[in-house]
Short mmCIF file of C-alpha atoms and ligand atoms in Angstrom, two decimals:
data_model
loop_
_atom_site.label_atom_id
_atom_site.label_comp_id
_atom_site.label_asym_id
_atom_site.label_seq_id
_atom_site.Cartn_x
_atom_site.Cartn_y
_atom_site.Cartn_z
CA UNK A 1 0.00 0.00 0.00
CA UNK A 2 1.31 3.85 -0.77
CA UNK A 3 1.09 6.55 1.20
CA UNK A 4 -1.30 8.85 0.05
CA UNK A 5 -0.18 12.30 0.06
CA UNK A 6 -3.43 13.85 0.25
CA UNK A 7 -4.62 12.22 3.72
CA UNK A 8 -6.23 14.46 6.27
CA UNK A 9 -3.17 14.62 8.77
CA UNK A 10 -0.59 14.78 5.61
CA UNK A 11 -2.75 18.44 5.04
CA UNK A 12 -2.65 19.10 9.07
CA UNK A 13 1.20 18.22 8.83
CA UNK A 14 1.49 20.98 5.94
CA UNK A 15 -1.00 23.59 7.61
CA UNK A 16 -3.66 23.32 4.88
CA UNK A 17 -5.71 22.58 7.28
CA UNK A 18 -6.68 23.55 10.49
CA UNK A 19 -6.10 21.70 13.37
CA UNK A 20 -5.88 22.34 17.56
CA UNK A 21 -2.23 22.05 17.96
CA UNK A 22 -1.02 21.10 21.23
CA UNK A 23 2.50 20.45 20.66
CA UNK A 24 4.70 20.40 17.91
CA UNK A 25 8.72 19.57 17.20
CA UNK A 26 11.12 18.78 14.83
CA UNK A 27 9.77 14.85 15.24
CA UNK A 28 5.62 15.50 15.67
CA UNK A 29 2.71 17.07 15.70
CA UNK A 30 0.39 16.67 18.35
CA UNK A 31 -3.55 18.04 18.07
CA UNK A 32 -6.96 17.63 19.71
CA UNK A 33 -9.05 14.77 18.38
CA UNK A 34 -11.80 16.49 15.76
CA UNK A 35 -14.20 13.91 17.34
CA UNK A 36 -13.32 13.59 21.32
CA UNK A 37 -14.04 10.42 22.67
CA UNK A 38 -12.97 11.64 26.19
CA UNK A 39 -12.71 14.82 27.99
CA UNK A 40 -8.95 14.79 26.69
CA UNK A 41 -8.50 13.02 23.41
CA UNK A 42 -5.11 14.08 21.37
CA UNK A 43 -3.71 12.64 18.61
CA UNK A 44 -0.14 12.32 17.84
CA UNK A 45 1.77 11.83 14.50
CA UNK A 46 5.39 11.38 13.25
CA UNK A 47 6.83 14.07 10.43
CA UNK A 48 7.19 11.52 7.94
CA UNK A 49 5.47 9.81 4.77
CA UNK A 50 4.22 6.28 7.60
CA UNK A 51 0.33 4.68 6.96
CA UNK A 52 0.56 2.80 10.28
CA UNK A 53 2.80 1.90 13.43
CA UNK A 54 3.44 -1.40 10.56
CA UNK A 55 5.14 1.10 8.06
CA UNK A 56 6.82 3.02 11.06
CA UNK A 57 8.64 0.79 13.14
CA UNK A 58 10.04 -0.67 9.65
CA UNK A 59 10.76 2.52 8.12
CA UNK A 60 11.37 5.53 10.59
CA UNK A 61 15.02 6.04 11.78
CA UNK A 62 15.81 5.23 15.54
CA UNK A 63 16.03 8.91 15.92
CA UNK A 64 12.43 9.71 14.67
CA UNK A 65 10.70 6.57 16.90
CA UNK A 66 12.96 8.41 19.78
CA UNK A 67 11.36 11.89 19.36
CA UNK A 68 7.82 10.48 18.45
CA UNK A 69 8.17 8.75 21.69
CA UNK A 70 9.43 11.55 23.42
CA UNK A 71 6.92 13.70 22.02
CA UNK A 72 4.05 11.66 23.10
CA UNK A 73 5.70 11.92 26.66
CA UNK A 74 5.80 15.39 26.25
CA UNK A 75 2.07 15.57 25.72
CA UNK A 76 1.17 13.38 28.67
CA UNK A 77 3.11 15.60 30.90
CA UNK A 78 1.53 18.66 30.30
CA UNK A 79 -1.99 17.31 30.12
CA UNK A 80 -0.84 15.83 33.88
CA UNK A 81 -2.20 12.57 32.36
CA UNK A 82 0.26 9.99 34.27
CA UNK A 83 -1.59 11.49 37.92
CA UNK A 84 -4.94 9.55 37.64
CA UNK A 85 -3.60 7.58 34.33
CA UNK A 86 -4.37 7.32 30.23
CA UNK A 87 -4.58 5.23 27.39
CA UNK A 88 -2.67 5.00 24.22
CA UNK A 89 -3.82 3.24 21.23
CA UNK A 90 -2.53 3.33 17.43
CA UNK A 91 -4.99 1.28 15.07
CA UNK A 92 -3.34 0.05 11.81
CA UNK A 93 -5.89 -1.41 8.89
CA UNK A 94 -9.60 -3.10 9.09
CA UNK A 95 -9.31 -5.31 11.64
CA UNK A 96 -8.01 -2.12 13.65
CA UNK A 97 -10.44 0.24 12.65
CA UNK A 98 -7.73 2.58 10.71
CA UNK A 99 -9.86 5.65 9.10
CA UNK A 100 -6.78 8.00 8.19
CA UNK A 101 -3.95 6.37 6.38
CA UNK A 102 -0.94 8.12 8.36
CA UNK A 103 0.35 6.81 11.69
CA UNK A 104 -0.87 8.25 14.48
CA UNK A 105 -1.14 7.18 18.15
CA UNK A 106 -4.44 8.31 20.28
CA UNK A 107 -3.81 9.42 23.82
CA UNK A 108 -7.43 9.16 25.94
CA UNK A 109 -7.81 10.22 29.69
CA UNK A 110 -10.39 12.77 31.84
CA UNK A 111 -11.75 9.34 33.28
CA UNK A 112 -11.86 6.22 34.08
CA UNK A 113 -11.64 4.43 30.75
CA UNK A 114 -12.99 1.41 31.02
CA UNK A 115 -12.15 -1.64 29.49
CA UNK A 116 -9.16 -1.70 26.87
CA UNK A 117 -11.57 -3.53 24.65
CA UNK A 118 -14.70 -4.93 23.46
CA UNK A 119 -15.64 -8.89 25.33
CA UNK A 120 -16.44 -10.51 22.35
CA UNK A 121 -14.57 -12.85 20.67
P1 AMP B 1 -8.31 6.04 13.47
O1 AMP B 1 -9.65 5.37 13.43
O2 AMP B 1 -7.39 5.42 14.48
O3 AMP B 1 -7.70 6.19 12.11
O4 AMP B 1 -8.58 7.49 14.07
C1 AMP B 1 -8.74 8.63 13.28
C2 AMP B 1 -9.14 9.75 14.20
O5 AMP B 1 -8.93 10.97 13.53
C3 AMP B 1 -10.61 9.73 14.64
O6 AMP B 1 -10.67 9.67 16.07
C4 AMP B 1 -11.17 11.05 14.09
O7 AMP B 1 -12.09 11.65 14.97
C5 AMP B 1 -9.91 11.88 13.93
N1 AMP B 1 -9.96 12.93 12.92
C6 AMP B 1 -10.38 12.82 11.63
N2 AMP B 1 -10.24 13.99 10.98
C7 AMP B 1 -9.67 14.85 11.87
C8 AMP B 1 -9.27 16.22 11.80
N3 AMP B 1 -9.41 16.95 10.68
N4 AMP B 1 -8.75 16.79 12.92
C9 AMP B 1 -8.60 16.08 14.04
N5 AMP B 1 -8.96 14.78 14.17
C10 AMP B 1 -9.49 14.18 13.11
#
């Protein structure tokens, strides 16, 4: 599969569209989920051409996963998120529910988040 150049968060990267930035680096860009699914919902992506944490962690130079990971720390930090806890999630294809084709990872917390996923089978 090819990266399409023309996803949503490829035109947030380039500012040709808006976006609620939170942080941003030499390594990422982090931003406020369009559609919150808790109180704090941000999503954070690499600077780089990566569909999924598949493409990343077989493409992206040690340096880059470094300051993604950092950045993501970052993020966590000043949302106080590690006091009464979070989730991070990164979806990759069907099976994973992917919607937009570039690597992201979701950080959820506000609450108690319940479950890490559905019962069934
Ligand atoms: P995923 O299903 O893991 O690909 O998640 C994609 C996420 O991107 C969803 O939670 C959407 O609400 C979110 N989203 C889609 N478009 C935008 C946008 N323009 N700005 C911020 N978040 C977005």
């Amino acid at each position: 599969m090819e990266y399409d150049n023309n996803n949503v968060f490829a035109r947030i990267l380039r500012k040709e569209i808006p976006a609620t930035i939170v942080y941003e680096d030499e390594y990422a860009l982090a931003f406020h989920d369009v559609f919150p699914k808790t109180p704090i919902h941000i999503l954070v992506i690499p600077k780089g051409e990566f569909i999924s944490f598949f493409d990343f962690s077989e493409k992206a130079t040690f340096e880059l996963m470094v300051g993604f990971t950092k950045a993501i720390h970052h993020v966590i930090k000043s949302f106080e998120l590690q006091k009464d806890g979070f989730r991070i999630l990164s979806n990759h294809g069907v099976h994973g529910g992917q919607e937009v084709p570039h690597y992201h990872v979701h950080i959820f917390g506000g609450r108690p988040l319940g479950r890490m996923i559905s019962e069934q089978l």
